[in-house]
CSV table of C-alpha atoms in Angstrom, one decimal:
chain,number,residue,atom,x,y,z
A,4,MET,CA,20.9,-11.7,29.2
A,5,ASN,CA,19.4,-8.8,27.2
A,6,LYS,CA,15.9,-10.2,27.0
A,7,GLU,CA,14.6,-7.0,25.4
A,8,ILE,CA,13.3,-8.5,22.1
A,9,GLU,CA,13.6,-6.7,18.9
A,10,SER,CA,9.8,-5.6,16.6
A,11,PHE,CA,10.6,-7.1,12.8
A,12,PRO,CA,8.9,-5.0,10.2
A,13,LEU,CA,6.0,-6.6,8.2
A,14,ASN,CA,7.4,-5.5,4.7
A,15,CYS,CA,10.8,-7.5,5.1
A,16,ILE,CA,9.0,-10.9,6.2
A,17,LYS,CA,9.9,-12.1,3.4
A,18,ASP,CA,13.4,-12.7,4.5
A,19,LYS,CA,13.1,-16.3,5.8
A,20,LYS,CA,16.4,-16.0,6.9
A,21,ALA,CA,16.3,-12.4,9.0
A,22,PHE,CA,13.3,-14.0,10.0
A,23,ASN,CA,13.8,-17.0,11.6
A,24,LYS,CA,16.7,-15.6,13.3
A,25,TRP,CA,14.3,-13.4,14.4
A,26,VAL,CA,11.8,-16.0,15.9
A,27,HIS,CA,15.1,-17.4,17.6
A,28,SER,CA,15.4,-15.0,19.7
A,29,LEU,CA,11.8,-15.1,21.2
A,30,LYS,CA,13.0,-17.8,22.9
A,31,LYS,CA,14.9,-15.0,25.0
A,32,ILE,CA,11.6,-14.0,26.1
A,33,ASP,CA,12.2,-13.8,29.9
A,34,SER,CA,8.7,-16.7,30.8
A,35,LEU,CA,8.0,-14.7,34.3
A,36,LYS,CA,6.7,-11.2,32.6
A,37,LEU,CA,3.5,-12.7,31.5
A,38,HIS,CA,1.6,-11.0,27.8
A,39,GLU,CA,-1.0,-9.1,30.1
A,40,HIS,CA,-3.6,-11.0,28.6
A,41,LEU,CA,-1.9,-14.4,30.5
A,42,ILE,CA,-1.8,-12.0,33.7
A,43,VAL,CA,-5.9,-11.8,33.7
A,44,TYR,CA,-6.3,-15.7,32.1
A,45,ASP,CA,-4.3,-16.6,35.4
A,46,GLU,CA,-6.4,-14.9,37.3
A,47,ILE,CA,-9.4,-15.6,36.4
A,48,ILE,CA,-9.2,-19.3,35.4
A,49,LYS,CA,-8.2,-19.6,39.1
A,50,ILE,CA,-11.6,-18.4,39.8
A,51,ARG,CA,-13.0,-20.7,37.4
A,52,GLU,CA,-12.1,-23.3,38.9
A,53,SER,CA,-12.2,-22.6,42.2
A,54,LYS,CA,-16.0,-21.9,41.6
A,55,GLU,CA,-16.5,-25.3,39.3
A,56,LYS,CA,-14.4,-27.5,42.9
A,57,TYR,CA,-17.4,-26.1,45.1
A,58,LYS,CA,-19.4,-26.6,42.3
A,59,TYR,CA,-21.3,-29.1,44.8
A,60,ILE,CA,-22.3,-27.1,47.6
A,61,ASP,CA,-25.4,-25.5,44.8
A,62,GLN,CA,-26.7,-29.5,45.5
A,63,LEU,CA,-26.2,-29.3,49.6
A,64,PRO,CA,-29.5,-28.4,51.0
A,65,TYR,CA,-29.8,-24.6,52.3
A,66,SER,CA,-29.0,-25.8,56.6
A,67,LEU,CA,-25.6,-27.6,55.3
A,68,GLN,CA,-24.9,-24.8,51.8
A,69,ARG,CA,-24.0,-22.3,55.0
A,70,GLU,CA,-22.4,-24.6,57.2
A,71,GLU,CA,-19.9,-26.3,54.0
A,72,LYS,CA,-19.8,-21.9,52.7
A,73,SER,CA,-18.5,-20.6,56.6
A,74,GLN,CA,-15.0,-23.4,56.1
A,75,ILE,CA,-14.4,-22.5,52.2
A,76,LYS,CA,-13.5,-19.4,50.5
A,77,ILE,CA,-15.3,-19.0,47.7
A,78,GLU,CA,-14.3,-16.0,45.6
A,79,HIS,CA,-17.3,-14.2,43.1
A,80,SER,CA,-16.4,-11.7,41.0
A,81,ARG,CA,-17.7,-10.4,37.7
A,82,GLU,CA,-14.8,-10.4,35.5
A,83,SER,CA,-14.5,-14.1,36.7
A,84,GLU,CA,-17.2,-14.4,33.2
A,85,ARG,CA,-14.8,-12.1,31.0
A,86,THR,CA,-13.5,-13.3,28.5
A,87,ILE,CA,-9.6,-15.0,28.5
A,88,LEU,CA,-7.1,-16.9,26.4
A,89,ASP,CA,-8.7,-20.6,25.0
A,90,ILE,CA,-6.4,-21.8,27.3
A,91,GLN,CA,-7.4,-25.4,28.4
A,92,VAL,CA,-4.6,-27.2,30.8
A,93,GLY,CA,-4.2,-28.6,33.8
A,94,SER,CA,-2.4,-27.0,36.1
A,95,LYS,CA,0.5,-29.0,35.9
A,96,LYS,CA,1.1,-28.8,32.3
A,97,ARG,CA,-0.1,-24.5,33.1
A,98,ARG,CA,3.6,-22.9,32.9
A,99,SER,CA,4.6,-25.0,29.4
A,100,ALA,CA,1.0,-23.6,27.7
A,101,TYR,CA,2.3,-20.1,30.0
A,102,ILE,CA,5.6,-20.6,28.5
A,103,ILE,CA,4.7,-20.7,24.1
A,104,MET,CA,1.3,-18.7,23.6
A,105,ASN,CA,4.0,-16.1,25.9
A,106,GLN,CA,6.3,-16.0,23.6
A,107,LEU,CA,3.3,-16.4,20.3
A,108,LEU,CA,1.0,-13.2,22.0
A,109,LYS,CA,4.6,-11.2,22.0
A,110,GLY,CA,5.7,-12.8,18.9
A,111,ILE,CA,2.9,-11.6,17.0
A,112,GLU,CA,2.8,-7.3,18.3
A,113,LYS,CA,6.7,-7.8,17.9
A,114,LEU,CA,5.1,-7.7,14.3
A,115,GLY,CA,3.0,-4.9,14.7
A,116,GLY,CA,0.2,-7.4,14.7
A,117,SER,CA,-2.4,-7.4,17.8
A,118,VAL,CA,-4.8,-9.7,20.5
A,119,TYR,CA,-7.7,-10.3,20.0
A,120,VAL,CA,-9.8,-11.7,22.8
A,121,GLY,CA,-13.2,-10.4,22.4
A,122,HIS,CA,-15.7,-10.5,25.7
A,123,GLU,CA,-18.6,-13.2,23.4
A,124,LYS,CA,-17.8,-16.3,24.4
A,125,ALA,CA,-15.6,-17.6,27.7
A,126,MET,CA,-11.9,-18.7,25.9
A,127,ASN,CA,-11.4,-16.4,22.0
A,128,THR,CA,-7.7,-16.5,21.4
A,129,GLU,CA,-7.1,-14.5,17.9
A,130,LEU,CA,-3.8,-13.6,15.8
A,131,VAL,CA,-4.0,-10.0,14.1
A,132,LEU,CA,-1.5,-9.3,11.6
A,133,ASN,CA,-3.1,-6.2,8.6
A,134,ASN,CA,-6.0,-7.7,8.0
A,135,ILE,CA,-5.9,-11.4,8.4
A,136,ARG,CA,-6.3,-13.4,11.2
A,137,TRP,CA,-5.6,-17.0,13.0
A,138,LYS,CA,-7.4,-18.5,16.0
A,139,VAL,CA,-5.3,-20.6,18.6
A,140,LYS,CA,-6.3,-22.5,21.3
A,141,LEU,CA,-4.0,-24.3,22.8
A,142,LYS,CA,-5.8,-27.2,25.1
A,143,GLU,CA,-4.4,-30.8,26.7
A,144,LEU,CA,-5.4,-33.9,25.4
A,145,SER,CA,-6.9,-36.8,27.5
A,146,MET,CA,-6.6,-40.8,27.7
A,147,ARG,CA,-7.9,-43.0,28.6
A,148,ARG,CA,-7.9,-44.1,32.5
A,149,ASN,CA,-7.1,-47.5,32.8
A,150,VAL,CA,-7.8,-48.5,36.9
A,151,GLU,CA,-6.6,-52.3,37.3
A,152,ASN,CA,-6.9,-51.3,41.6
A,153,LYS,CA,-10.5,-53.1,41.0
A,154,LYS,CA,-11.5,-52.0,44.8
A,155,SER,CA,-10.7,-48.1,44.0
A,156,MET,CA,-13.5,-45.6,44.1
A,157,GLN,CA,-13.0,-43.3,40.4
A,158,PRO,CA,-14.3,-45.8,36.9
A,159,ALA,CA,-12.8,-47.7,35.8
A,160,HIS,CA,-12.8,-45.8,32.6
A,161,GLY,CA,-12.8,-42.9,32.4
A,162,ARG,CA,-11.1,-39.7,30.6
A,163,ILE,CA,-7.8,-38.2,32.2
A,164,PRO,CA,-4.3,-35.0,31.6
A,165,SER,CA,-2.1,-36.5,29.6
A,166,GLY,CA,0.0,-33.7,29.9
A,167,ILE,CA,0.6,-33.5,26.0
A,168,LEU,CA,0.0,-30.2,24.2
A,169,GLN,CA,-2.3,-29.6,21.5
A,170,LEU,CA,-0.7,-26.3,19.9
A,171,GLU,CA,-4.4,-24.9,17.1
A,172,ILE,CA,-3.6,-22.3,15.0
A,173,GLN,CA,-6.8,-21.7,12.4
A,174,CYS,CA,-6.1,-18.6,9.9
A,175,LEU,CA,-9.0,-17.7,9.7
A,176,GLU,CA,-8.8,-16.4,5.4
A,177,GLY,CA,-8.6,-19.5,4.0
A,178,LYS,CA,-9.9,-22.1,7.1
A,179,GLU,CA,-6.4,-23.7,6.9
A,180,THR,CA,-5.7,-25.4,10.3
A,181,ASN,CA,-1.9,-26.4,11.4
A,182,VAL,CA,-1.7,-28.6,14.6
A,183,TYR,CA,1.2,-28.8,16.9
A,184,LEU,CA,2.3,-31.7,19.4
A,185,ASP,CA,5.3,-31.2,22.5
A,186,GLN,CA,4.9,-34.9,23.1
A,187,ASP,CA,7.8,-35.5,20.8
A,188,GLU,CA,9.7,-32.9,21.1
A,189,PRO,CA,8.7,-29.1,23.4
A,190,PHE,CA,7.8,-25.8,21.6
A,191,SER,CA,10.3,-24.6,21.7
A,192,LYS,CA,11.8,-25.9,19.1
A,193,GLN,CA,9.1,-25.9,17.0
A,194,LEU,CA,8.7,-21.9,17.5
A,195,THR,CA,10.7,-21.7,14.3
A,196,ASN,CA,7.8,-23.5,12.8
A,197,ILE,CA,5.0,-22.6,14.2
A,198,PHE,CA,5.9,-18.6,13.2
A,199,GLU,CA,6.6,-20.1,9.5
A,200,ASN,CA,3.5,-21.4,8.7
A,201,ILE,CA,2.2,-17.8,10.0
A,202,ARG,CA,4.4,-16.1,7.4
A,203,LEU,CA,3.8,-17.9,4.7
A,204,GLN,CA,0.0,-17.8,5.0
A,205,TYR,CA,0.1,-14.0,6.4
A,206,ILE,CA,2.7,-13.1,3.0
A,207,TYR,CA,-0.8,-15.4,0.6
A,208,TYR,CA,-3.6,-13.6,2.4
A,209,ARG,CA,-1.3,-10.5,2.2
A,210,ASP,CA,-1.4,-11.1,-2.0
A,211,VAL,CA,-4.6,-11.7,-2.0
A,212,HIS,CA,-5.7,-8.7,-0.3
A,213,ILE,CA,-3.3,-6.8,-2.6
A,214,GLU,CA,-4.7,-8.6,-5.4
A,215,LYS,CA,-8.8,-7.7,-5.2
A,216,GLU,CA,-7.7,-4.1,-3.6
A,217,ARG,CA,-6.3,-3.7,-7.6
A,218,LYS,CA,-8.5,-5.6,-9.1
A,219,LYS,CA,-11.1,-3.3,-7.3
A,220,GLU,CA,-9.3,0.0,-8.3
A,221,VAL,CA,-8.3,-1.5,-12.1
A,222,GLU,CA,-12.9,-2.2,-11.7
A,223,ALA,CA,-12.8,1.2,-10.3
A,224,LYS,CA,-11.2,3.0,-12.3
A,225,LEU,CA,-13.0,1.1,-15.7
A,226,ARG,CA,-16.6,1.8,-14.1
A,227,ALA,CA,-14.4,5.8,-14.1
A,228,GLN,CA,-13.7,5.6,-17.5
A,229,GLN,CA,-16.9,4.3,-18.5
A,230,GLU,CA,-18.8,7.0,-17.0
A,231,GLU,CA,-17.0,8.8,-18.7
A,232,THR,CA,-16.8,7.7,-21.9
A,233,LYS,CA,-21.0,7.2,-21.2
A,234,ARG,CA,-20.9,11.0,-20.4
A,235,LEU,CA,-19.7,12.4,-22.8
A,236,GLU,CA,-21.3,10.1,-25.8
A,237,GLU,CA,-24.8,12.0,-24.6
A,238,GLU,CA,-22.6,15.4,-24.6
A,239,ALA,CA,-22.1,14.6,-27.9
A,240,LYS,CA,-25.1,13.9,-28.1
A,241,LYS,CA,-26.7,16.2,-26.8
A,242,ILE,CA,-24.4,19.4,-28.8
A,243,LYS,CA,-25.1,17.5,-32.4
A,244,LYS,CA,-29.2,17.6,-31.4
A,245,GLU,CA,-28.6,21.5,-31.0
A,246,ILE,CA,-26.3,22.0,-33.7
A,247,SER,CA,-28.5,20.0,-35.5
A,248,GLU,CA,-31.5,22.4,-34.5
A,249,ARG,CA,-29.0,25.5,-34.5
A,250,ARG,CA,-28.9,24.3,-38.1
A,251,GLU,CA,-32.4,24.2,-39.4
A,252,GLN,CA,-33.3,27.7,-37.4
A,253,LEU,CA,-30.1,29.4,-39.4
A,254,LYS,CA,-31.6,28.0,-42.8
A,255,ASP,CA,-34.9,29.3,-41.4
A,256,GLU,CA,-33.5,32.6,-40.4
A,257,VAL,CA,-31.5,33.1,-43.8
A,258,PHE,CA,-34.7,31.7,-45.9
A,259,GLN,CA,-36.5,35.1,-44.3
A,260,HIS,CA,-33.0,37.2,-45.3
A,261,LYS,CA,-33.6,36.4,-48.6
A,262,ILE,CA,-37.6,37.1,-49.1
A,263,GLU,CA,-36.7,40.2,-46.7
A,264,LEU,CA,-34.1,41.4,-49.4
A,265,GLU,CA,-35.3,40.2,-52.7
A,266,LYS,CA,-39.0,42.6,-50.8
A,267,LEU,CA,-36.4,45.3,-50.6
A,268,LEU,CA,-34.9,44.9,-54.2
A,269,GLU,CA,-38.9,44.4,-55.6
A,270,ILE,CA,-39.5,48.5,-53.7
A,271,ASN,CA,-35.6,49.9,-54.0
A,272,GLU,CA,-37.3,48.5,-57.9
A,273,TYR,CA,-40.5,50.3,-57.7
A,274,VAL,CA,-39.2,53.6,-56.1
A,275,GLU,CA,-36.4,53.5,-59.5
A,276,GLN,CA,-39.6,53.6,-61.4
A,277,LEU,CA,-41.8,56.2,-59.8
A,278,LYS,CA,-38.7,59.1,-60.2
A,279,GLN,CA,-38.2,58.2,-63.9
A,280,VAL,CA,-42.0,58.2,-63.4
A,281,TYR,CA,-42.8,61.5,-62.2
A,282,LYS,CA,-39.7,62.7,-62.5
A,283,ASP,CA,-41.2,65.6,-64.2
A,284,SER,CA,-44.5,66.0,-62.3
A,285,GLU,CA,-46.0,69.1,-61.0
A,286,ASP,CA,-46.8,66.0,-57.8
A,287,LEU,CA,-42.8,65.5,-57.6
A,288,ASP,CA,-42.4,67.1,-54.7
A,289,VAL,CA,-46.0,64.3,-53.4
A,290,VAL,CA,-43.8,61.5,-54.8
A,291,ASN,CA,-40.2,62.4,-53.5
A,292,GLU,CA,-41.8,62.7,-49.7
A,293,TYR,CA,-43.5,59.5,-50.2
A,294,ILE,CA,-40.4,57.6,-51.3
A,295,GLU,CA,-38.4,58.9,-48.4
A,296,ASN,CA,-40.9,57.3,-46.7
A,297,VAL,CA,-40.8,54.2,-47.8
A,298,GLN,CA,-37.0,54.0,-48.1
A,299,GLN,CA,-37.4,54.9,-44.4
A,300,THR,CA,-39.1,52.1,-43.8
A,301,TYR,CA,-37.7,49.4,-46.4
A,302,ASN,CA,-34.2,50.7,-46.0
A,303,LEU,CA,-31.1,48.7,-47.6
A,304,GLU,CA,-28.4,50.0,-44.9
A,305,ASN,CA,-30.0,49.0,-42.1
A,306,PHE,CA,-30.5,45.4,-43.4
A,307,VAL,CA,-27.3,45.4,-44.4
A,308,SER,CA,-26.1,46.4,-41.0
A,309,LYS,CA,-29.2,43.3,-39.4
A,310,LEU,CA,-28.0,40.6,-41.4
A,311,LYS,CA,-23.6,41.9,-40.2
A,312,LYS,CA,-24.8,41.7,-36.7
A,313,TRP,CA,-26.9,38.1,-37.1
A,314,ASN,CA,-23.3,36.3,-39.6
A,315,GLY,CA,-21.1,37.9,-36.3
A,316,SER,CA,-24.3,36.2,-34.0
A,317,ILE,CA,-23.5,32.9,-35.8
A,318,PHE,CA,-19.3,33.3,-35.6
A,319,ASP,CA,-19.2,34.4,-31.2
A,320,LYS,CA,-21.7,30.9,-31.1
A,321,ASN,CA,-19.5,28.3,-32.7
A,322,ILE,CA,-21.7,27.0,-35.8
A,323,ILE,CA,-21.4,26.9,-39.0
């Protein structure tokens, strides 16, 4: 049997029928080929259990500690301090725990997601699909011990492993938690339901994120439009002010031109009067020289040329 599982594209995740068919294929995952996080877990949990088993030695007198340690092998490794998957089960249920976790971790990765363990805690398991995260805990439930044999050295009422596994998957987006037990049926028969809940939560929160991003984009565009409108309004006010100031300036210039023209016309009339008065005078040459100097100083043609240039500059600046 080919146990290589195909990936499932997230953009097709709304297709429930195709998705469930793919989930069913996860049961073909070879339980002997554990996910890398499970391999690390298996190594480290055994070191931790060994340390816990022989923890009593540290409470013995120093001489007895040496004697006890010489008879047993305790593996010391800083690796045992690193974070591992959140799996808390007894040795008898470890294989069952590995099978469901193997399917879960590899399944998420085949969806394009990832598994996050981190380094802040002793145990931690997070599944990540895009920006949506789930915290996973797998533990063996305990039950009350009831020892009928009064000669037993064990406490009459304690807690012992029940042999029942509990898988807890909490969606960190909305804090919803789904709990699954293998008491009535094995996890292999619940695999479709487990992934279906993940699928529905992913679709819901993916759409929530999309809607949030859409609103952010709309708000950003609206802010940009408002800023552009404000900029245009300020620019319009500035231009209006400049036009108003320029118009006032033009009014002053026109008024000055009017005064200058009136003065030129008065001088021109004065010159004509001089010509009439001194046309037969012996001082005509002197008067003509004076008139010529006056006309050079107050020249109507120069004024007209100046006025044309001024008029042209107005249209060049598009100021009406």
